Coordinates of C-alpha atoms and ligand atoms in Angstrom, one line a residue:
X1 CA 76.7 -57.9 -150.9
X2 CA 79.8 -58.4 -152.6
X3 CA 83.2 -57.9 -150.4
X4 CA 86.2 -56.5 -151.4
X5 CA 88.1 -59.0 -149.7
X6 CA 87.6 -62.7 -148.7
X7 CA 89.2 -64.5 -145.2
X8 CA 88.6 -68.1 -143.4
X9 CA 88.8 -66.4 -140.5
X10 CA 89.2 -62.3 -139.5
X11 CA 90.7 -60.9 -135.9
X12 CA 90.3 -57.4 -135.0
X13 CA 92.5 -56.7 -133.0
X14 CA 96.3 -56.9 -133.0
X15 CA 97.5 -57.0 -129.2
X16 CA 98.6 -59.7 -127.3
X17 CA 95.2 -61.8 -127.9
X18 CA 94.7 -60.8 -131.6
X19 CA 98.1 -62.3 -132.0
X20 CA 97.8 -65.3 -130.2
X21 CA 94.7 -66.2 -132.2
X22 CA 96.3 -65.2 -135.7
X23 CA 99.1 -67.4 -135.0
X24 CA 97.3 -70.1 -133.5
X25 CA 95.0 -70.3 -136.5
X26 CA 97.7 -69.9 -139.3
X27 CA 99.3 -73.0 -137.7
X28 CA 96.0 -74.7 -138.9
X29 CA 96.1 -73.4 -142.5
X30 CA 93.7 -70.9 -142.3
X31 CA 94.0 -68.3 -144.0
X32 CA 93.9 -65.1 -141.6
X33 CA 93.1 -61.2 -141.7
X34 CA 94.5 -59.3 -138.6
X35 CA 93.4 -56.1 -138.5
X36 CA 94.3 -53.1 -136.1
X37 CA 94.0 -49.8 -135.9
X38 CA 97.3 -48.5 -135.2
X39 CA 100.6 -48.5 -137.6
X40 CA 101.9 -51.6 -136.0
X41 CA 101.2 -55.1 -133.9
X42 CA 101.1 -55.3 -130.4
X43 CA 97.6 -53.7 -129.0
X44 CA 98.3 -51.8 -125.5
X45 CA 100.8 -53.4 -123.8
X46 CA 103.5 -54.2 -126.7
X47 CA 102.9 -50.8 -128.5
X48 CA 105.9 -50.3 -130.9
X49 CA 107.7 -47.2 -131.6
X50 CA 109.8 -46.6 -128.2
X51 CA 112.0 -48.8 -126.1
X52 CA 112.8 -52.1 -128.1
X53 CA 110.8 -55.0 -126.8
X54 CA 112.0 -58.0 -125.7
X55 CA 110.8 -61.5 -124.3
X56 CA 107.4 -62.7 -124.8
X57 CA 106.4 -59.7 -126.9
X58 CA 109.3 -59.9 -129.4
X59 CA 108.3 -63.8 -130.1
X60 CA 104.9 -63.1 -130.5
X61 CA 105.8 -60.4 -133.2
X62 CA 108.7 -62.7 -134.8
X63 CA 106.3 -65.5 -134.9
X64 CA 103.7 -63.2 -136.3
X65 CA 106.2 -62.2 -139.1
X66 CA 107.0 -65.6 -139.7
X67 CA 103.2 -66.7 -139.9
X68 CA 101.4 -66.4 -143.5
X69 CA 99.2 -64.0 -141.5
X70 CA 97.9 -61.3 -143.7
X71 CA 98.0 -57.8 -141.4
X72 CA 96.1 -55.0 -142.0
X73 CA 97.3 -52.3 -140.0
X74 CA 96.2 -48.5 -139.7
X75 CA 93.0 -50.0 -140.6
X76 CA 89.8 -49.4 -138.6
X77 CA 86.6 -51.6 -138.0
X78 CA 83.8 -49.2 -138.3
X79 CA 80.2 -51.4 -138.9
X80 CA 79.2 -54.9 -139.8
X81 CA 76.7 -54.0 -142.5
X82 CA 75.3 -57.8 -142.6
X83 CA 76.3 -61.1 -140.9
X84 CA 80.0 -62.4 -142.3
X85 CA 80.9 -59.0 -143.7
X86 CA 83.2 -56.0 -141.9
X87 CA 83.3 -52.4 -143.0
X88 CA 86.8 -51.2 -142.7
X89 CA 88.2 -47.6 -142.9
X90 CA 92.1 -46.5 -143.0
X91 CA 93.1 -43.5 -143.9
X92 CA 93.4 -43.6 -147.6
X93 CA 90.0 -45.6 -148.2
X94 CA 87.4 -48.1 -146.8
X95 CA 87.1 -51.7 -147.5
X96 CA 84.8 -54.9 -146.8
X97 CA 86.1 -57.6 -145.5
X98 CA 83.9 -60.7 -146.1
X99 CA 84.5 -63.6 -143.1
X100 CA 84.1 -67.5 -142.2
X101 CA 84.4 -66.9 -138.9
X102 CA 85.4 -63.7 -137.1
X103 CA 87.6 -63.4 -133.7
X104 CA 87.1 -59.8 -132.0
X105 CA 90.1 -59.1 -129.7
X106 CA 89.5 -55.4 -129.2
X107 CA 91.1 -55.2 -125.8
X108 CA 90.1 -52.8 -123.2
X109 CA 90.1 -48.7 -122.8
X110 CA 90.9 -46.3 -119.3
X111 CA 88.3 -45.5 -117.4
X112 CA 88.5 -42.1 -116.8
X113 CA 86.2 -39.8 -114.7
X114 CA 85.5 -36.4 -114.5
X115 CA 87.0 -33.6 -111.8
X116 CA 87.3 -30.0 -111.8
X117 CA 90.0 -29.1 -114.4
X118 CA 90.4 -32.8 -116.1
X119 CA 90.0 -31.0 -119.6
X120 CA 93.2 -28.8 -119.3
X121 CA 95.7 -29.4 -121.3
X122 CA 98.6 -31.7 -119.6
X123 CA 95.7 -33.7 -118.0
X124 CA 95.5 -37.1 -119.9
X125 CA 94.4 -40.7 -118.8
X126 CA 97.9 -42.4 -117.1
X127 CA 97.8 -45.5 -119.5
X128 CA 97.0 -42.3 -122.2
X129 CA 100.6 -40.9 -121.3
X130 CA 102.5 -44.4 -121.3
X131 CA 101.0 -44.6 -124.4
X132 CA 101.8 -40.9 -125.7
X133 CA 105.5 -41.9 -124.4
X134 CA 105.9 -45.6 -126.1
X135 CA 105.3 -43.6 -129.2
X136 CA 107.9 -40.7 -128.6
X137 CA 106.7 -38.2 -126.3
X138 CA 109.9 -36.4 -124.7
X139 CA 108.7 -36.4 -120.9
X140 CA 112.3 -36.0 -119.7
X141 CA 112.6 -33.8 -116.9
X142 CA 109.3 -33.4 -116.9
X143 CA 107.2 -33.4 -113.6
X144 CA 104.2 -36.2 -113.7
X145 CA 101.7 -36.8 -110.8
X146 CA 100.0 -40.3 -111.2
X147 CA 96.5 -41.2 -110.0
X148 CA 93.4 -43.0 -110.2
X149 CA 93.5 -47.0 -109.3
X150 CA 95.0 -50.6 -110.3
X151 CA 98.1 -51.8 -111.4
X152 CA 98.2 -50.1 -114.8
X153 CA 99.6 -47.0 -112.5
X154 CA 102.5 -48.6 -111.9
X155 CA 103.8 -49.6 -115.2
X156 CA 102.9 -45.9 -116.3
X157 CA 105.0 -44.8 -113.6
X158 CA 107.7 -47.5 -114.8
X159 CA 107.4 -46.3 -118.6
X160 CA 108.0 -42.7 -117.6
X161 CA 110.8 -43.2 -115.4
X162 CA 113.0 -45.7 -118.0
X163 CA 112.1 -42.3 -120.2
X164 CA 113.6 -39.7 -117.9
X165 CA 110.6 -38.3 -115.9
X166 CA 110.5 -37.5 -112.8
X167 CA 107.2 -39.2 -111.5
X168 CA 106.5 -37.2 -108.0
X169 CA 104.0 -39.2 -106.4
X170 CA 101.4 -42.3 -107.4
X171 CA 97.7 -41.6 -105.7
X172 CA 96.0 -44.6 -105.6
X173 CA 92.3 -44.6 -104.7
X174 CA 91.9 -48.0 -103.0
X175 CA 93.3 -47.7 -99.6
X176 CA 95.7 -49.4 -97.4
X177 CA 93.3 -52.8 -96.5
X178 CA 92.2 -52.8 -100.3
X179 CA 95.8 -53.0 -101.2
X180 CA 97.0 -55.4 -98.3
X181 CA 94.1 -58.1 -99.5
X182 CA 94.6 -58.0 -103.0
X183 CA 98.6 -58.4 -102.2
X184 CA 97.9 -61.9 -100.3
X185 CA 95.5 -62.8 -103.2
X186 CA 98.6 -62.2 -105.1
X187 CA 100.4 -65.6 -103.1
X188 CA 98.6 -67.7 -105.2
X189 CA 100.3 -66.2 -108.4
X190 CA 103.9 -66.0 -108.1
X191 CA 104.7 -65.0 -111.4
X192 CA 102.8 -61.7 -110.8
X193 CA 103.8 -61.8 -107.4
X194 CA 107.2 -61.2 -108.3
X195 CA 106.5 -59.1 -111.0
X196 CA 104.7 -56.7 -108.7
X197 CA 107.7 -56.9 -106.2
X198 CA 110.1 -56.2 -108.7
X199 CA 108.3 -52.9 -109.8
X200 CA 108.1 -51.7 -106.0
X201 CA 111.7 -52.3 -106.1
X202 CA 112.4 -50.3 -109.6
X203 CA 109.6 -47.4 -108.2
X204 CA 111.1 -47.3 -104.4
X205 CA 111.8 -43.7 -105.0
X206 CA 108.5 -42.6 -105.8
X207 CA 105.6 -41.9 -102.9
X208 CA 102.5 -44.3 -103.6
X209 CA 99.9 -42.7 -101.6
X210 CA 96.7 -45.6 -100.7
X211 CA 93.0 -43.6 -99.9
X212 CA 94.4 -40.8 -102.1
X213 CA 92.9 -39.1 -105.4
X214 CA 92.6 -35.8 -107.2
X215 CA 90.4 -33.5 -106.2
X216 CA 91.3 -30.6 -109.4
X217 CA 93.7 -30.2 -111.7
X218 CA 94.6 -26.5 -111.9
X219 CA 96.3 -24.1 -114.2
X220 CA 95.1 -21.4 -116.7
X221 CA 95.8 -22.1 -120.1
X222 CA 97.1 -25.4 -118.7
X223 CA 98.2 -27.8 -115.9
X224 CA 100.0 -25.9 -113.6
X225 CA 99.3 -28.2 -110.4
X226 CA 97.2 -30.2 -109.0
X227 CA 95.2 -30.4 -105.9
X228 CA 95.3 -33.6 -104.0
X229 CA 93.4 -35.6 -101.0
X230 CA 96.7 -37.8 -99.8
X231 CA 95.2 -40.1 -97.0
X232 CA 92.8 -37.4 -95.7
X233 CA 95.1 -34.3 -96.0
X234 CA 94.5 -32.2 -98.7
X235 CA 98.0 -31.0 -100.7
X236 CA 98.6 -28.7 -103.9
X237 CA 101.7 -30.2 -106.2
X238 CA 103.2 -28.2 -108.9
X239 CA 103.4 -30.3 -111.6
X240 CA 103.6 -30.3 -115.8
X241 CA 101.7 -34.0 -116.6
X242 CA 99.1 -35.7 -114.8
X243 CA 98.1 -38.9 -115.7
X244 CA 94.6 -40.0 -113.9
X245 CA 93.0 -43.8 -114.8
X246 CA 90.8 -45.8 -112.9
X247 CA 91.1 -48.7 -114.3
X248 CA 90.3 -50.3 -117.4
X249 CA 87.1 -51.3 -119.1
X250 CA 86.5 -53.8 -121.8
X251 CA 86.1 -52.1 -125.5
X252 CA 82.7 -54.0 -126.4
X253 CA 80.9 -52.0 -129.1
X254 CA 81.8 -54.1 -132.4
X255 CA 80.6 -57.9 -130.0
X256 CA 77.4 -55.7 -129.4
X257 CA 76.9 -54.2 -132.9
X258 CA 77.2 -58.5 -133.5
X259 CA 74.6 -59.4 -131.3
X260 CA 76.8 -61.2 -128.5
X261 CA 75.3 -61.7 -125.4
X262 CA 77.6 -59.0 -122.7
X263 CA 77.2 -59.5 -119.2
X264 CA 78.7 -56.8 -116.3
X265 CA 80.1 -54.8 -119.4
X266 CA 82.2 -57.7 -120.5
X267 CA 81.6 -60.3 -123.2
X268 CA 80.2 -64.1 -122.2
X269 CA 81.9 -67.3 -124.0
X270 CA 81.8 -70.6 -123.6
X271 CA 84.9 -72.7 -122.9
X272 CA 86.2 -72.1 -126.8
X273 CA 85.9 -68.5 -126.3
X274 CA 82.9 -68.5 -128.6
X275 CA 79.8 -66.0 -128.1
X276 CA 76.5 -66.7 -128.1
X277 CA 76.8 -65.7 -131.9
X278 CA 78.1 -68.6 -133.5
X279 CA 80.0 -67.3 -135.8
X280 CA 81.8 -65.0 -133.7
X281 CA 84.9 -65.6 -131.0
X282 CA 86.6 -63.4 -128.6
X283 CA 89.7 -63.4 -126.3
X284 CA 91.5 -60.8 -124.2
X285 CA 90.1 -57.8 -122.0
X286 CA 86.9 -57.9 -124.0
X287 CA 86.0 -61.0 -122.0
X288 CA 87.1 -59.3 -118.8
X289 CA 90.2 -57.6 -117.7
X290 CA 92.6 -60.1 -116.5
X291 CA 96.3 -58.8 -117.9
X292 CA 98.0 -59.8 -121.2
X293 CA 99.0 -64.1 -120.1
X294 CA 95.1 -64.1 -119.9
X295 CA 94.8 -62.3 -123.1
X296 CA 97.7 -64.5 -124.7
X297 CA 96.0 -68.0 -123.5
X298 CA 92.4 -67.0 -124.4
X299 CA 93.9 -66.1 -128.1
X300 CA 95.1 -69.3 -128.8
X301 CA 91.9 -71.2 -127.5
X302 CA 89.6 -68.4 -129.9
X303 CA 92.3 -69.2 -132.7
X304 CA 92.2 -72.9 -132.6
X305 CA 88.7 -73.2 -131.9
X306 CA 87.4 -70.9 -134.4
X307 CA 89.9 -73.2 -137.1
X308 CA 88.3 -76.5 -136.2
X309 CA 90.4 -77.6 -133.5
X310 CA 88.1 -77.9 -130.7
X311 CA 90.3 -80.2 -128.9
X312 CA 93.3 -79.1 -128.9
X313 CA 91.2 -75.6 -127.6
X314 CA 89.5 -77.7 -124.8
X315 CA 92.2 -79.0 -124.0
X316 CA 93.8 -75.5 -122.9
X317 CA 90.5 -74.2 -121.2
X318 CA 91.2 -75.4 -117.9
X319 CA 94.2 -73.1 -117.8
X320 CA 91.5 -70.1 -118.0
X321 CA 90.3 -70.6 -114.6
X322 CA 93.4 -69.2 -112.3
X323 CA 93.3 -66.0 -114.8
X324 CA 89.4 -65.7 -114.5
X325 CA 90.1 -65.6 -110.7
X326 CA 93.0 -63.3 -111.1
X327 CA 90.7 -60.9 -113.1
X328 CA 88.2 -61.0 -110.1
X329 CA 91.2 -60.3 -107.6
X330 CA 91.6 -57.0 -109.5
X331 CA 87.6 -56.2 -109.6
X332 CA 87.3 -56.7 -106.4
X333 CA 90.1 -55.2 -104.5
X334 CA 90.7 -52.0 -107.2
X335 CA 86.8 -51.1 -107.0
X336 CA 85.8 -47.9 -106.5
X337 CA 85.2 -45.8 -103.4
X338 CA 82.4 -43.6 -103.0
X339 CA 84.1 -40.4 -102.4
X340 CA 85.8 -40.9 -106.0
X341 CA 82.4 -39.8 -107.6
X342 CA 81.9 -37.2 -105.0
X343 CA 85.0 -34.5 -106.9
X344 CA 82.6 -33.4 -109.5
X345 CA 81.4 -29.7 -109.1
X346 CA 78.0 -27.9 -110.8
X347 CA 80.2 -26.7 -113.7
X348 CA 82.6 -29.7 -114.1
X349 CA 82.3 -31.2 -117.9
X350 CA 81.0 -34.5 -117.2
X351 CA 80.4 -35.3 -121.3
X352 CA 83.2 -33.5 -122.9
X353 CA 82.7 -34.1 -126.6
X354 CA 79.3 -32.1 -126.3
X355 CA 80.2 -29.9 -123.5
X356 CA 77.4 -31.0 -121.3
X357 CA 78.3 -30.2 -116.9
X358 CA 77.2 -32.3 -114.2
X359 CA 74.7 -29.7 -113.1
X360 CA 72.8 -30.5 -116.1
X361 CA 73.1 -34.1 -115.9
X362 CA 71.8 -34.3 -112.5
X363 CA 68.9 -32.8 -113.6
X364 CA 67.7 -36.3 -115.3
X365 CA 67.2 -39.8 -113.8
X366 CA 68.2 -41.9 -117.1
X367 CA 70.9 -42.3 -120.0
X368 CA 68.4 -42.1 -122.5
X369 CA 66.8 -38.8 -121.1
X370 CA 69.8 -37.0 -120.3
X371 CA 71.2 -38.2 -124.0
X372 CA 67.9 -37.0 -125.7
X373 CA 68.2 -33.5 -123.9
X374 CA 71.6 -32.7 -123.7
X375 CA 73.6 -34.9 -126.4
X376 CA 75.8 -36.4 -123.9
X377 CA 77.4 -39.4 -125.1
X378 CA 76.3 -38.5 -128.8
X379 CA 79.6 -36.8 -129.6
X380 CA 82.7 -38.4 -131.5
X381 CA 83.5 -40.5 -128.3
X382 CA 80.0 -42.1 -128.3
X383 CA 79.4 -42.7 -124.8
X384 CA 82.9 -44.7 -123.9
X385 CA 84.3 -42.0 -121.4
X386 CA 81.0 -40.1 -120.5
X387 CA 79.0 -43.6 -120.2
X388 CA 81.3 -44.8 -117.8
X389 CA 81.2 -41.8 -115.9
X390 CA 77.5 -41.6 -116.1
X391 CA 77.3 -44.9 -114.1
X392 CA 79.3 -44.1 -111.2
X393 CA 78.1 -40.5 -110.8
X394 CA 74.4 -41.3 -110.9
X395 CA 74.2 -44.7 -111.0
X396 CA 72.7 -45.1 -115.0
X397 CA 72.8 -48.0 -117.1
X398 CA 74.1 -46.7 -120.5
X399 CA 73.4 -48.6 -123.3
X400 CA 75.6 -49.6 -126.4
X401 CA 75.8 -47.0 -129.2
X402 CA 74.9 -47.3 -132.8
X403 CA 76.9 -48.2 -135.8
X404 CA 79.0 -46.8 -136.9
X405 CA 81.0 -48.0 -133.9
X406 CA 83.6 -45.4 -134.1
X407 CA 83.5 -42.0 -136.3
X408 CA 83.5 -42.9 -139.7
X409 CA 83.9 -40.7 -143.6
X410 CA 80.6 -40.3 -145.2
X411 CA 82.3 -42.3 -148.3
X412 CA 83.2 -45.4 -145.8
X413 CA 79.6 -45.7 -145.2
X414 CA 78.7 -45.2 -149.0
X415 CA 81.0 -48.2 -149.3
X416 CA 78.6 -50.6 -148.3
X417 CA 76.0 -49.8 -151.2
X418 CA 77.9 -49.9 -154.1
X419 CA 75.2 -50.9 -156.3
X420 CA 72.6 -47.8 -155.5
X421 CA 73.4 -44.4 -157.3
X422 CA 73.8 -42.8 -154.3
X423 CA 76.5 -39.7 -153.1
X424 CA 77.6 -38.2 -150.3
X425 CA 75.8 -35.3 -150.9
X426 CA 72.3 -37.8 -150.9
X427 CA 72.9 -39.0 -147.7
X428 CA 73.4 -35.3 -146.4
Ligands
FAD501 C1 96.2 -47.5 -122.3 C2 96.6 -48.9 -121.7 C3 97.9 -49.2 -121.3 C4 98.2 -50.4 -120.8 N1 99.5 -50.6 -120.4 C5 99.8 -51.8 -119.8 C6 101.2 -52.1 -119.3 O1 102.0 -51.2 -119.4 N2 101.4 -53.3 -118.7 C7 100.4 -54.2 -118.6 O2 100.7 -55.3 -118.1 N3 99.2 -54.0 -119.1 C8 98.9 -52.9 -119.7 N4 97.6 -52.7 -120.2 C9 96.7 -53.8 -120.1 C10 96.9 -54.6 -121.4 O3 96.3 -53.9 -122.4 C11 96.2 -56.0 -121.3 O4 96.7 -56.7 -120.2 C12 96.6 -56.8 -122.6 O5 97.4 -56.2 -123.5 C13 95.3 -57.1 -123.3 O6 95.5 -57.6 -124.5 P1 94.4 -57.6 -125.6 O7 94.9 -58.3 -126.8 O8 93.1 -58.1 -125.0 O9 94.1 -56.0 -125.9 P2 95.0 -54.8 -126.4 O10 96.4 -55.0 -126.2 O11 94.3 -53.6 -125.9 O12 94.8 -54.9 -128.0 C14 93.5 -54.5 -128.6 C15 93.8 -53.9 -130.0 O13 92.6 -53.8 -130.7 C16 92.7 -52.6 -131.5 N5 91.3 -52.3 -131.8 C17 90.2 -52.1 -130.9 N6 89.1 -51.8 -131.6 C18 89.4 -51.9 -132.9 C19 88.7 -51.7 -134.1 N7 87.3 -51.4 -134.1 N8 89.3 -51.8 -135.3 C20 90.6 -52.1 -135.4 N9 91.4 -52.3 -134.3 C21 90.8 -52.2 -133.0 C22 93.3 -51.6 -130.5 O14 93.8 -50.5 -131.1 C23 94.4 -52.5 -129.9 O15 95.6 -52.4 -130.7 C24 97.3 -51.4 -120.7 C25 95.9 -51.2 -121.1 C26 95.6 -49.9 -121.6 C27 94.2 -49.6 -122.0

């Protein structure tokens, strides 16, 4: 099939590992496509459009700039209609993007689960609101109740402060010995170690409640308050925002839609960062969640590797192994605690796109049942919240979704057979 557009090598994904590898294989001579779908470089964690950023982040994005780099922002990766080619859709039109070799660096997503009330409005995920605030939500003055599990909770709380909120308390579901081991694990990474101490410096004024999560979010038309299980008392806070995330989950769709081999909902690689399709590389969350200097080191091994410069890759791979043990600190410690999956009433939305409650979903014992009866996980999310949620409240193993991997215009998907005489209105 003919493509629009021809690259050596194409990275989807413009965060902190996207980057890495675009840089890292422009300094080849490769000629590179970064793609993303938001207006601007720098994925999750070096979101544009609020505070300036400095330090790492601002050299990344100058070296990015000064790179011959060719970025496609506000663009979308919606299918892979055939080995080498991408289906791409922006707002204005859809594109094919014909590849050499393809890096994915699509990073990782909240996991949120469900609790009576989490559809009000004023409920969101907590990295949701850091995110709704980097790109210039006014949350000053406004009162914010944090909760859910992992470090991400304390950055949000960070974000919102700088911006003039007044964060009332963090409930963090792992309790006090969770916290105490993962914070010796933490010796053997000083770096974070003082990162970590710096922000319980910066947050000393906020309560961080351990063994403490949400039990409903309550309000009428919306959040009002919320009720709360703070280390086995149960409390109601007035509040306007709450932001709930336990932890995050590696965004996988487009490596399965390519046939790479996943493994514990993350993506396997050899010591290049290649999958077990050859063609294909990827760095960052999407290889496990490990924090952006994993994300930042695995995109320069994908970017160099994928360019033909398996040594000077190899030669950074050892470096992998302290963040690979960092990333199973934060598994480990952070996981879950039964009661967690225990909030959920009859009538609480456990599949929101397709409005289908818990008491209906208990009724089945598989993904695939409870998808063909009730068109959970069939709406526009596709299974990425309500899949998760599906596995810790019944214990299912959800499987990937079809392409399109996001929702995509009927005439995107016509752009892929440009040479039948078919419409939209055929394919209806
Ligand atoms: C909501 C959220 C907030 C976070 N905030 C922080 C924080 O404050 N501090 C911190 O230390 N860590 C934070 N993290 C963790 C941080 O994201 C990682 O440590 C690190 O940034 C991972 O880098 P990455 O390049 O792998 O992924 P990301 O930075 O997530 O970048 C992935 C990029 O790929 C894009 N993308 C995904 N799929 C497609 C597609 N199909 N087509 C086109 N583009 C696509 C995404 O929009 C995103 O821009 C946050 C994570 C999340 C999910």
């Amino acid at each position: 099939m003919k493509a629009d557009y021809h690259t050596d090598i194409a990275i989807v994904g413009a965060g902190p590992a996207g980057m890495a590898a675009a840089i890292a294989a422009a300094e080849q001579g490769k000629h590179v496509s970064l793609i993303d779908d938001n207006p601007a470089p720098g994925g999750q964690i070096w979101r544009q459009g609020g505070a300036p950023l400095r330090g790492a982040a601002r050299a990344s994005l100058r070296s990015l700039a000064a790179s011959r780099v060719r970025l496609i922002s506000g663009s979308r990766v919606v299918a892979t209609p055939e080995p080498g080619l991408l289906l791409l859709e922006s707002a204005r039109q859809a594109s094919s993007l014909r590849y050499d070799k393809l890096i994915v660096c699509t990073g990782a997503r909240e996991r949120l689960l469900p609790f009576p009330g989490w559809t009000l409005p004023g409920v969101t995920g907590a990295g949701g609101l850091q995110a709704l605030v980097k790109s210039g939500l006014n949350p000053v003055g406004q009162r914010v109740v944090l909760a859910g599990s992992g470090p991400l909770l304390l950055a949000t709380a960070q974000t919102l402060q700088q911006a003039g909120a007044q964060v009332l308390l963090i409930a963090e579901q792992a309790d006090l010995r969770q916290l105490a081991r993962f914070a010796w694990g933490l010796r053997a990474y000083p770096a974070k170690l003082r990162q970590a101490a710096g922000l319980a410096w910066q947050l000393r004024s906020i309560p961080y409640w351990a063994g403490s999560h949400v039990i409903e979010a309550q309000g009428k038309d919306r959040l009002e308050g919320v009720r709360l299980k703070l280390a086995g008392e149960v409390r109601h806070i007035a509040c306007d925002w709450l932001g709930v995330g336990f932890g995050l989950l590696p965004n996988t769709e487009l490596l399965a839609a390519l046939g790479c081999r996943l493994e514990d909902g993350h993506a396997c690689v050899d010591a290049a960062q290649q999958t077990s399709n050859p063609m294909v590389y990827t760095a960052g969350e999407s290889t496990g969640v490990g924090g952006v200097d994993k994300a930042v080191l695995e995109g320069r091994i994908a970017g160099l590797a994928a360019s033909g410069a398996l040594a000077h890759a190899l030669a950074l791979s050892p470096r992998r192994a302290s963040h690979l043990r960092f990333a199973e600190l934060l598994a480990t410690h952070f996981a879950l605690r039964p009661e967690i999956a225990q909030a959920v009433r009859p009538d609480t939305l456990v599949c929101r796109c397709e409005d289908v409650s818990h008491a209906r979903l208990s009724a089945f014992d598989n993904w695939r049942e409870a998808k063909l009866q009730t068109r959970c996980g069939m709406g526009p999310c596709q299974g990425r919240i309500c899949g998760a949620a599906c596995q810790t409240l019944y214990g299912w193993q959800t499987a990937a979704g079809r392409p399109p991997i996001s929702p995509a215009r009927l005439a995107t998907l016509l752009h892929t057979y440009p040479h039948t005489n078919q419409t939209e209105a055929d394919l209806i």
